């Protein structure tokens, strides 16, 4: 397989807000952009497989010359059946990726002049959903895995008393030698038993990788799942400077700081998954300093993410 060349600034994505405004001035240019992203090798009719270039109808549909079907460029993407102009969606995505930390629904509502807070909130959640779902490339080792507790009162220790009201998040982070991190993955889990921890590792880390954990028994089955499991057991000195999994520990504190700064730490359980997705998306693309590049990456995933009805979105059915 030929490696896909990376996107080019000024050709594949706008470099500045001025350029963004020029590129996406109307619906036709937005649809053209989505078309390019969905069919970079040329059109391929989702109904009949025809590769003949479609023509565009007056209402903006693609008319397949072979099957005479009318196809919307937004069908099967998060923009499907939206009643808002694509231009507004694009602006929302640019806005979201321009925020250094996190885009609030209120901020989005104000900047785009959206009618309701609920609309802004729904849009941001739809976009968060696009942030991780299609990205299936697994981490490879060595990977540190550890759990952390989010929300609730700050007292109480790990895996112990006082953690009932908190939510448990398991973190996987690629550790580089001699220092630094690669990519991360996170998941909210109901408990710290092996049945919650081991499937997370199996889902997000390539088999055969080395998994680094502390001495917790919940990880004991990893070697049976084809991982090289290295345990670090620290003596109970109580010295907070010595943590068994420094990488995961660091990610956990960055996550908590991010959640605190943006939500005052108040993220309800069912929605935490979406915020974990957003955090992961941003963290794993932290080397992309340009907003345009982040915008492009988000757009790329948005056209590959099936829409989620509002009803399911508010229920927080993250894994649907
Ligand atoms: Zn067709």
PDB file of C-alpha atoms in Angstrom, residues 25-302:
ATOM      1  CA  UNK A  25     -18.151  31.362   1.491  1.00  0.00           C
ATOM      2  CA  UNK A  26     -21.186  29.388   0.359  1.00  0.00           C
ATOM      3  CA  UNK A  27     -22.832  25.959   0.427  1.00  0.00           C
ATOM      4  CA  UNK A  28     -21.457  24.952  -2.963  1.00  0.00           C
ATOM      5  CA  UNK A  29     -17.853  25.338  -1.840  1.00  0.00           C
ATOM      6  CA  UNK A  30     -18.560  23.482   1.412  1.00  0.00           C
ATOM      7  CA  UNK A  31     -20.118  20.587  -0.485  1.00  0.00           C
ATOM      8  CA  UNK A  32     -17.180  20.511  -2.898  1.00  0.00           C
ATOM      9  CA  UNK A  33     -14.822  20.261   0.046  1.00  0.00           C
ATOM     10  CA  UNK A  34     -16.799  17.374   1.583  1.00  0.00           C
ATOM     11  CA  UNK A  35     -16.870  15.654  -1.807  1.00  0.00           C
ATOM     12  CA  UNK A  36     -13.078  15.822  -2.010  1.00  0.00           C
ATOM     13  CA  UNK A  37     -12.706  14.370   1.473  1.00  0.00           C
ATOM     14  CA  UNK A  38     -15.185  11.551   0.906  1.00  0.00           C
ATOM     15  CA  UNK A  39     -13.937  10.573  -2.521  1.00  0.00           C
ATOM     16  CA  UNK A  40     -10.292  11.610  -2.770  1.00  0.00           C
ATOM     17  CA  UNK A  41      -9.722   9.057  -5.563  1.00  0.00           C
ATOM     18  CA  UNK A  42     -12.805  10.175  -7.462  1.00  0.00           C
ATOM     19  CA  UNK A  43     -16.522   9.523  -7.057  1.00  0.00           C
ATOM     20  CA  UNK A  44     -17.761   6.040  -6.215  1.00  0.00           C
ATOM     21  CA  UNK A  45     -21.537   5.827  -6.114  1.00  0.00           C
ATOM     22  CA  UNK A  46     -22.680   4.424  -2.721  1.00  0.00           C
ATOM     23  CA  UNK A  47     -25.770   2.969  -4.433  1.00  0.00           C
ATOM     24  CA  UNK A  48     -24.404   1.252  -7.532  1.00  0.00           C
ATOM     25  CA  UNK A  49     -20.627   1.561  -7.310  1.00  0.00           C
ATOM     26  CA  UNK A  50     -20.367   3.546 -10.530  1.00  0.00           C
ATOM     27  CA  UNK A  51     -17.223   5.630 -10.875  1.00  0.00           C
ATOM     28  CA  UNK A  52     -18.626   7.976 -13.476  1.00  0.00           C
ATOM     29  CA  UNK A  53     -18.527  11.578 -12.305  1.00  0.00           C
ATOM     30  CA  UNK A  54     -21.985  12.622 -11.121  1.00  0.00           C
ATOM     31  CA  UNK A  55     -23.560  15.928 -11.981  1.00  0.00           C
ATOM     32  CA  UNK A  56     -24.815  18.267  -9.343  1.00  0.00           C
ATOM     33  CA  UNK A  57     -28.519  19.037  -9.262  1.00  0.00           C
ATOM     34  CA  UNK A  58     -29.957  22.459  -8.621  1.00  0.00           C
ATOM     35  CA  UNK A  59     -30.666  21.443  -5.026  1.00  0.00           C
ATOM     36  CA  UNK A  60     -27.083  20.370  -4.530  1.00  0.00           C
ATOM     37  CA  UNK A  61     -27.488  16.592  -4.798  1.00  0.00           C
ATOM     38  CA  UNK A  62     -25.129  14.361  -6.739  1.00  0.00           C
ATOM     39  CA  UNK A  63     -26.927  12.708  -9.594  1.00  0.00           C
ATOM     40  CA  UNK A  64     -25.392   9.346 -10.524  1.00  0.00           C
ATOM     41  CA  UNK A  65     -25.248   8.902 -14.283  1.00  0.00           C
ATOM     42  CA  UNK A  66     -25.442   5.114 -13.925  1.00  0.00           C
ATOM     43  CA  UNK A  67     -28.285   4.430 -11.454  1.00  0.00           C
ATOM     44  CA  UNK A  68     -29.955   7.833 -11.686  1.00  0.00           C
ATOM     45  CA  UNK A  69     -29.842   8.003  -7.894  1.00  0.00           C
ATOM     46  CA  UNK A  70     -29.594  11.293  -6.077  1.00  0.00           C
ATOM     47  CA  UNK A  71     -26.980  11.209  -3.386  1.00  0.00           C
ATOM     48  CA  UNK A  72     -26.348  13.784  -0.719  1.00  0.00           C
ATOM     49  CA  UNK A  73     -22.698  14.441  -0.023  1.00  0.00           C
ATOM     50  CA  UNK A  74     -23.593  14.564   3.677  1.00  0.00           C
ATOM     51  CA  UNK A  75     -25.349  11.159   3.826  1.00  0.00           C
ATOM     52  CA  UNK A  76     -23.561   8.876   6.277  1.00  0.00           C
ATOM     53  CA  UNK A  77     -21.615  11.730   7.843  1.00  0.00           C
ATOM     54  CA  UNK A  78     -22.305  13.653  11.034  1.00  0.00           C
ATOM     55  CA  UNK A  79     -23.852  16.375   8.837  1.00  0.00           C
ATOM     56  CA  UNK A  80     -26.574  14.089   7.533  1.00  0.00           C
ATOM     57  CA  UNK A  81     -30.025  15.727   7.460  1.00  0.00           C
ATOM     58  CA  UNK A  82     -28.808  18.842   9.162  1.00  0.00           C
ATOM     59  CA  UNK A  83     -31.124  21.800   8.718  1.00  0.00           C
ATOM     60  CA  UNK A  84     -28.301  24.266   9.232  1.00  0.00           C
ATOM     61  CA  UNK A  85     -26.012  25.500   6.493  1.00  0.00           C
ATOM     62  CA  UNK A  86     -22.783  23.527   6.121  1.00  0.00           C
ATOM     63  CA  UNK A  87     -21.029  26.853   6.309  1.00  0.00           C
ATOM     64  CA  UNK A  88     -22.171  27.171   9.917  1.00  0.00           C
ATOM     65  CA  UNK A  89     -20.981  23.655  10.715  1.00  0.00           C
ATOM     66  CA  UNK A  90     -17.611  24.405   9.193  1.00  0.00           C
ATOM     67  CA  UNK A  91     -17.384  27.572  11.258  1.00  0.00           C
ATOM     68  CA  UNK A  92     -18.250  25.585  14.383  1.00  0.00           C
ATOM     69  CA  UNK A  93     -15.428  23.159  13.643  1.00  0.00           C
ATOM     70  CA  UNK A  94     -12.959  25.933  13.003  1.00  0.00           C
ATOM     71  CA  UNK A  95     -14.012  27.587  16.240  1.00  0.00           C
ATOM     72  CA  UNK A  96     -13.723  24.352  18.180  1.00  0.00           C
ATOM     73  CA  UNK A  97     -10.238  23.633  16.860  1.00  0.00           C
ATOM     74  CA  UNK A  98      -9.148  27.205  17.510  1.00  0.00           C
ATOM     75  CA  UNK A  99      -9.773  26.886  21.207  1.00  0.00           C
ATOM     76  CA  UNK A 100      -6.620  25.984  22.976  1.00  0.00           C
ATOM     77  CA  UNK A 101      -8.411  24.008  25.614  1.00  0.00           C
ATOM     78  CA  UNK A 102     -12.042  23.434  25.087  1.00  0.00           C
ATOM     79  CA  UNK A 103     -14.950  25.016  23.273  1.00  0.00           C
ATOM     80  CA  UNK A 104     -17.982  25.787  25.387  1.00  0.00           C
ATOM     81  CA  UNK A 105     -21.514  25.494  24.070  1.00  0.00           C
ATOM     82  CA  UNK A 106     -22.188  29.036  25.236  1.00  0.00           C
ATOM     83  CA  UNK A 107     -19.163  30.331  23.354  1.00  0.00           C
ATOM     84  CA  UNK A 108     -20.222  28.512  20.214  1.00  0.00           C
ATOM     85  CA  UNK A 109     -23.781  29.771  20.487  1.00  0.00           C
ATOM     86  CA  UNK A 110     -22.537  33.342  20.781  1.00  0.00           C
ATOM     87  CA  UNK A 111     -19.982  33.269  18.019  1.00  0.00           C
ATOM     88  CA  UNK A 112     -22.264  31.612  15.471  1.00  0.00           C
ATOM     89  CA  UNK A 113     -25.434  33.313  16.610  1.00  0.00           C
ATOM     90  CA  UNK A 114     -27.140  29.957  17.037  1.00  0.00           C
ATOM     91  CA  UNK A 115     -30.740  30.129  18.174  1.00  0.00           C
ATOM     92  CA  UNK A 116     -30.425  27.897  21.199  1.00  0.00           C
ATOM     93  CA  UNK A 117     -27.909  26.688  23.689  1.00  0.00           C
ATOM     94  CA  UNK A 118     -29.182  23.174  23.104  1.00  0.00           C
ATOM     95  CA  UNK A 119     -28.253  23.342  19.419  1.00  0.00           C
ATOM     96  CA  UNK A 120     -24.734  24.463  20.274  1.00  0.00           C
ATOM     97  CA  UNK A 121     -24.427  21.739  22.878  1.00  0.00           C
ATOM     98  CA  UNK A 122     -25.642  19.083  20.448  1.00  0.00           C
ATOM     99  CA  UNK A 123     -23.230  20.215  17.759  1.00  0.00           C
ATOM    100  CA  UNK A 124     -20.264  20.062  20.064  1.00  0.00           C
ATOM    101  CA  UNK A 125     -21.240  16.572  21.175  1.00  0.00           C
ATOM    102  CA  UNK A 126     -21.648  15.424  17.592  1.00  0.00           C
ATOM    103  CA  UNK A 127     -18.224  16.772  16.804  1.00  0.00           C
ATOM    104  CA  UNK A 128     -16.713  15.137  19.880  1.00  0.00           C
ATOM    105  CA  UNK A 129     -18.194  11.891  18.701  1.00  0.00           C
ATOM    106  CA  UNK A 130     -16.327  12.316  15.432  1.00  0.00           C
ATOM    107  CA  UNK A 131     -13.097  12.801  17.315  1.00  0.00           C
ATOM    108  CA  UNK A 132     -12.311   9.217  18.160  1.00  0.00           C
ATOM    109  CA  UNK A 133     -14.734   6.765  16.655  1.00  0.00           C
ATOM    110  CA  UNK A 134     -13.155   6.043  13.272  1.00  0.00           C
ATOM    111  CA  UNK A 135      -9.645   6.193  14.622  1.00  0.00           C
ATOM    112  CA  UNK A 136      -8.960   2.550  15.251  1.00  0.00           C
ATOM    113  CA  UNK A 137      -5.204   2.411  15.108  1.00  0.00           C
ATOM    114  CA  UNK A 138      -4.047   0.751  18.275  1.00  0.00           C
ATOM    115  CA  UNK A 139      -1.262   1.820  20.569  1.00  0.00           C
ATOM    116  CA  UNK A 140       1.932  -0.119  20.555  1.00  0.00           C
ATOM    117  CA  UNK A 141       4.281  -0.832  23.335  1.00  0.00           C
ATOM    118  CA  UNK A 142       5.643  -0.200  25.733  1.00  0.00           C
ATOM    119  CA  UNK A 143       2.352   1.133  27.051  1.00  0.00           C
ATOM    120  CA  UNK A 144       1.698   2.215  30.624  1.00  0.00           C
ATOM    121  CA  UNK A 145      -1.796   1.412  31.875  1.00  0.00           C
ATOM    122  CA  UNK A 146      -3.285   2.773  35.074  1.00  0.00           C
ATOM    123  CA  UNK A 147      -6.581   4.017  36.437  1.00  0.00           C
ATOM    124  CA  UNK A 148      -7.476   7.390  37.809  1.00  0.00           C
ATOM    125  CA  UNK A 149     -10.504   8.847  39.579  1.00  0.00           C
ATOM    126  CA  UNK A 150     -12.331  11.847  38.194  1.00  0.00           C
ATOM    127  CA  UNK A 151     -14.861  14.092  39.930  1.00  0.00           C
ATOM    128  CA  UNK A 152     -16.366  13.738  43.376  1.00  0.00           C
ATOM    129  CA  UNK A 153     -14.544  14.913  46.433  1.00  0.00           C
ATOM    130  CA  UNK A 154     -10.798  15.060  46.341  1.00  0.00           C
ATOM    131  CA  UNK A 155     -10.272  12.949  49.422  1.00  0.00           C
ATOM    132  CA  UNK A 156      -9.954   9.224  49.313  1.00  0.00           C
ATOM    133  CA  UNK A 157      -7.206   7.160  47.862  1.00  0.00           C
ATOM    134  CA  UNK A 158      -6.851   4.993  44.839  1.00  0.00           C
ATOM    135  CA  UNK A 159      -8.942   1.841  44.713  1.00  0.00           C
ATOM    136  CA  UNK A 160     -10.046   2.584  48.247  1.00  0.00           C
ATOM    137  CA  UNK A 161     -12.480   4.355  50.453  1.00  0.00           C
ATOM    138  CA  UNK A 162     -13.961   7.700  49.468  1.00  0.00           C
ATOM    139  CA  UNK A 163     -13.889   6.947  45.773  1.00  0.00           C
ATOM    140  CA  UNK A 164     -17.551   5.893  45.484  1.00  0.00           C
ATOM    141  CA  UNK A 165     -18.732   9.156  43.948  1.00  0.00           C
ATOM    142  CA  UNK A 166     -15.870   9.417  41.541  1.00  0.00           C
ATOM    143  CA  UNK A 167     -15.706   8.001  38.093  1.00  0.00           C
ATOM    144  CA  UNK A 168     -13.006   5.616  37.111  1.00  0.00           C
ATOM    145  CA  UNK A 169     -11.026   6.278  33.972  1.00  0.00           C
ATOM    146  CA  UNK A 170      -8.457   3.823  32.699  1.00  0.00           C
ATOM    147  CA  UNK A 171      -5.574   5.342  30.759  1.00  0.00           C
ATOM    148  CA  UNK A 172      -3.156   3.806  28.299  1.00  0.00           C
ATOM    149  CA  UNK A 173      -0.135   5.815  27.199  1.00  0.00           C
ATOM    150  CA  UNK A 174       2.736   4.927  24.892  1.00  0.00           C
ATOM    151  CA  UNK A 175       5.985   5.626  26.675  1.00  0.00           C
ATOM    152  CA  UNK A 176       9.043   6.569  24.696  1.00  0.00           C
ATOM    153  CA  UNK A 177      12.602   5.907  25.681  1.00  0.00           C
ATOM    154  CA  UNK A 178      14.402   7.627  27.341  1.00  0.00           C
ATOM    155  CA  UNK A 179      11.502  10.035  27.880  1.00  0.00           C
ATOM    156  CA  UNK A 180       8.310  11.445  26.429  1.00  0.00           C
ATOM    157  CA  UNK A 181       4.933  10.061  25.454  1.00  0.00           C
ATOM    158  CA  UNK A 182       3.304   8.906  22.274  1.00  0.00           C
ATOM    159  CA  UNK A 183      -0.427   8.533  21.914  1.00  0.00           C
ATOM    160  CA  UNK A 184      -3.044   7.896  24.569  1.00  0.00           C
ATOM    161  CA  UNK A 185      -6.355   6.108  24.925  1.00  0.00           C
ATOM    162  CA  UNK A 186      -8.901   6.406  27.726  1.00  0.00           C
ATOM    163  CA  UNK A 187     -12.105   4.787  28.814  1.00  0.00           C
ATOM    164  CA  UNK A 188     -14.588   5.225  31.649  1.00  0.00           C
ATOM    165  CA  UNK A 189     -15.008   1.895  33.424  1.00  0.00           C
ATOM    166  CA  UNK A 190     -17.471   0.754  36.102  1.00  0.00           C
ATOM    167  CA  UNK A 191     -14.883  -0.857  38.394  1.00  0.00           C
ATOM    168  CA  UNK A 192     -11.221  -1.823  38.580  1.00  0.00           C
ATOM    169  CA  UNK A 193     -11.760  -5.529  38.117  1.00  0.00           C
ATOM    170  CA  UNK A 194      -9.952  -7.524  35.487  1.00  0.00           C
ATOM    171  CA  UNK A 195     -13.165  -7.782  33.435  1.00  0.00           C
ATOM    172  CA  UNK A 196     -13.063  -3.998  32.988  1.00  0.00           C
ATOM    173  CA  UNK A 197      -9.328  -3.448  32.687  1.00  0.00           C
ATOM    174  CA  UNK A 198      -8.185  -6.291  30.461  1.00  0.00           C
ATOM    175  CA  UNK A 199     -10.741  -5.729  27.633  1.00  0.00           C
ATOM    176  CA  UNK A 200      -9.675  -2.075  27.507  1.00  0.00           C
ATOM    177  CA  UNK A 201      -6.081  -3.108  26.887  1.00  0.00           C
ATOM    178  CA  UNK A 202      -7.155  -5.702  24.298  1.00  0.00           C
ATOM    179  CA  UNK A 203      -9.192  -3.053  22.448  1.00  0.00           C
ATOM    180  CA  UNK A 204      -6.651  -0.275  22.387  1.00  0.00           C
ATOM    181  CA  UNK A 205      -3.188  -1.864  22.448  1.00  0.00           C
ATOM    182  CA  UNK A 206      -1.656  -4.078  19.795  1.00  0.00           C
ATOM    183  CA  UNK A 207      -1.079  -7.638  20.880  1.00  0.00           C
ATOM    184  CA  UNK A 208       2.478  -8.530  21.732  1.00  0.00           C
ATOM    185  CA  UNK A 209       3.165  -5.090  23.170  1.00  0.00           C
ATOM    186  CA  UNK A 210       4.735  -4.657  26.553  1.00  0.00           C
ATOM    187  CA  UNK A 211       2.218  -3.422  29.130  1.00  0.00           C
ATOM    188  CA  UNK A 212       3.517  -1.679  32.212  1.00  0.00           C
ATOM    189  CA  UNK A 213       1.294  -1.636  35.272  1.00  0.00           C
ATOM    190  CA  UNK A 214       1.590  -1.413  39.017  1.00  0.00           C
ATOM    191  CA  UNK A 215       1.005  -4.439  41.209  1.00  0.00           C
ATOM    192  CA  UNK A 216      -2.806  -4.382  41.014  1.00  0.00           C
ATOM    193  CA  UNK A 217      -4.253  -7.874  40.535  1.00  0.00           C
ATOM    194  CA  UNK A 218      -6.812  -6.650  37.985  1.00  0.00           C
ATOM    195  CA  UNK A 219      -4.065  -6.764  35.373  1.00  0.00           C
ATOM    196  CA  UNK A 220      -2.989 -10.320  36.092  1.00  0.00           C
ATOM    197  CA  UNK A 221      -4.644 -11.788  32.997  1.00  0.00           C
ATOM    198  CA  UNK A 222      -2.782  -9.629  30.503  1.00  0.00           C
ATOM    199  CA  UNK A 223      -0.095 -12.181  29.767  1.00  0.00           C
ATOM    200  CA  UNK A 224      -2.802 -14.701  28.843  1.00  0.00           C
ATOM    201  CA  UNK A 225      -4.099 -12.247  26.242  1.00  0.00           C
ATOM    202  CA  UNK A 226      -0.793 -12.167  24.442  1.00  0.00           C
ATOM    203  CA  UNK A 227       0.856  -9.193  26.109  1.00  0.00           C
ATOM    204  CA  UNK A 228       4.199  -8.936  27.760  1.00  0.00           C
ATOM    205  CA  UNK A 229       3.203  -7.775  31.213  1.00  0.00           C
ATOM    206  CA  UNK A 230       5.727  -5.924  33.371  1.00  0.00           C
ATOM    207  CA  UNK A 231       4.668  -5.072  36.890  1.00  0.00           C
ATOM    208  CA  UNK A 232       6.259  -2.418  39.030  1.00  0.00           C
ATOM    209  CA  UNK A 233       5.535  -2.901  42.684  1.00  0.00           C
ATOM    210  CA  UNK A 234       6.497  -0.003  44.904  1.00  0.00           C
ATOM    211  CA  UNK A 235       6.799  -0.307  48.634  1.00  0.00           C
ATOM    212  CA  UNK A 236       4.079   1.489  50.566  1.00  0.00           C
ATOM    213  CA  UNK A 237       6.279   4.379  51.570  1.00  0.00           C
ATOM    214  CA  UNK A 238       3.512   6.893  51.002  1.00  0.00           C
ATOM    215  CA  UNK A 239       5.941   9.187  49.231  1.00  0.00           C
ATOM    216  CA  UNK A 240       3.833  10.965  46.595  1.00  0.00           C
ATOM    217  CA  UNK A 241       6.905  11.678  44.476  1.00  0.00           C
ATOM    218  CA  UNK A 242       7.209   7.998  43.726  1.00  0.00           C
ATOM    219  CA  UNK A 243       4.469   6.783  41.479  1.00  0.00           C
ATOM    220  CA  UNK A 244       4.629   3.451  39.771  1.00  0.00           C
ATOM    221  CA  UNK A 245       3.313   4.678  36.417  1.00  0.00           C
ATOM    222  CA  UNK A 246       4.699   8.189  35.856  1.00  0.00           C
ATOM    223  CA  UNK A 247       3.351   8.475  32.296  1.00  0.00           C
ATOM    224  CA  UNK A 248      -0.221   7.537  33.137  1.00  0.00           C
ATOM    225  CA  UNK A 249       0.029   9.642  36.278  1.00  0.00           C
ATOM    226  CA  UNK A 250       1.063  12.670  34.233  1.00  0.00           C
ATOM    227  CA  UNK A 251      -1.778  12.164  31.713  1.00  0.00           C
ATOM    228  CA  UNK A 252      -4.226  11.789  34.594  1.00  0.00           C
ATOM    229  CA  UNK A 253      -3.219  15.103  36.120  1.00  0.00           C
ATOM    230  CA  UNK A 254      -3.353  16.879  32.757  1.00  0.00           C
ATOM    231  CA  UNK A 255      -6.815  15.452  32.160  1.00  0.00           C
ATOM    232  CA  UNK A 256      -8.042  16.553  35.565  1.00  0.00           C
ATOM    233  CA  UNK A 257      -6.664  20.027  35.108  1.00  0.00           C
ATOM    234  CA  UNK A 258      -8.324  20.251  31.684  1.00  0.00           C
ATOM    235  CA  UNK A 259     -11.673  19.104  33.061  1.00  0.00           C
ATOM    236  CA  UNK A 260     -11.398  21.511  35.972  1.00  0.00           C
ATOM    237  CA  UNK A 261     -10.534  24.471  33.800  1.00  0.00           C
ATOM    238  CA  UNK A 262     -13.335  23.848  31.387  1.00  0.00           C
ATOM    239  CA  UNK A 263     -16.183  22.379  33.362  1.00  0.00           C
ATOM    240  CA  UNK A 264     -15.253  23.226  36.927  1.00  0.00           C
ATOM    241  CA  UNK A 265     -14.859  19.482  37.159  1.00  0.00           C
ATOM    242  CA  UNK A 266     -18.596  18.947  36.791  1.00  0.00           C
ATOM    243  CA  UNK A 267     -18.938  16.391  34.057  1.00  0.00           C
ATOM    244  CA  UNK A 268     -21.837  14.027  34.447  1.00  0.00           C
ATOM    245  CA  UNK A 269     -21.011  10.359  34.061  1.00  0.00           C
ATOM    246  CA  UNK A 270     -22.682   9.646  30.789  1.00  0.00           C
ATOM    247  CA  UNK A 271     -21.055  12.612  29.099  1.00  0.00           C
ATOM    248  CA  UNK A 272     -17.567  12.079  30.441  1.00  0.00           C
ATOM    249  CA  UNK A 273     -16.880   9.659  27.565  1.00  0.00           C
ATOM    250  CA  UNK A 274     -17.256  12.465  25.026  1.00  0.00           C
ATOM    251  CA  UNK A 275     -14.891  14.701  26.934  1.00  0.00           C
ATOM    252  CA  UNK A 276     -12.383  11.872  27.119  1.00  0.00           C
ATOM    253  CA  UNK A 277     -12.677  11.604  23.330  1.00  0.00           C
ATOM    254  CA  UNK A 278     -12.036  15.290  22.885  1.00  0.00           C
ATOM    255  CA  UNK A 279      -9.092  15.225  25.246  1.00  0.00           C
ATOM    256  CA  UNK A 280      -7.633  12.192  23.482  1.00  0.00           C
ATOM    257  CA  UNK A 281      -8.087  13.781  20.051  1.00  0.00           C
ATOM    258  CA  UNK A 282      -6.317  16.944  21.140  1.00  0.00           C
ATOM    259  CA  UNK A 283      -3.561  15.166  23.018  1.00  0.00           C
ATOM    260  CA  UNK A 284      -2.783  12.763  20.197  1.00  0.00           C
ATOM    261  CA  UNK A 285      -2.561  15.649  17.760  1.00  0.00           C
ATOM    262  CA  UNK A 286      -0.670  18.003  20.014  1.00  0.00           C
ATOM    263  CA  UNK A 287       2.157  18.147  17.459  1.00  0.00           C
ATOM    264  CA  UNK A 288      -0.235  19.707  14.919  1.00  0.00           C
ATOM    265  CA  UNK A 289       0.249  23.264  15.903  1.00  0.00           C
ATOM    266  CA  UNK A 290      -1.794  24.660  13.065  1.00  0.00           C
ATOM    267  CA  UNK A 291      -5.503  25.106  13.544  1.00  0.00           C
ATOM    268  CA  UNK A 292      -6.104  24.358   9.904  1.00  0.00           C
ATOM    269  CA  UNK A 293      -4.489  20.945  10.264  1.00  0.00           C
ATOM    270  CA  UNK A 294      -6.649  20.106  13.288  1.00  0.00           C
ATOM    271  CA  UNK A 295      -9.680  21.347  11.396  1.00  0.00           C
ATOM    272  CA  UNK A 296      -8.740  19.059   8.510  1.00  0.00           C
ATOM    273  CA  UNK A 297      -8.316  16.034  10.795  1.00  0.00           C
ATOM    274  CA  UNK A 298     -11.657  16.658  12.441  1.00  0.00           C
ATOM    275  CA  UNK A 299     -13.347  17.150   9.072  1.00  0.00           C
ATOM    276  CA  UNK A 300     -11.792  13.938   7.787  1.00  0.00           C
ATOM    277  CA  UNK A 301     -13.299  12.028  10.708  1.00  0.00           C
ATOM    278  CA  UNK A 302     -16.608  13.865  10.513  1.00  0.00           C
TER     279      UNK A 302
END
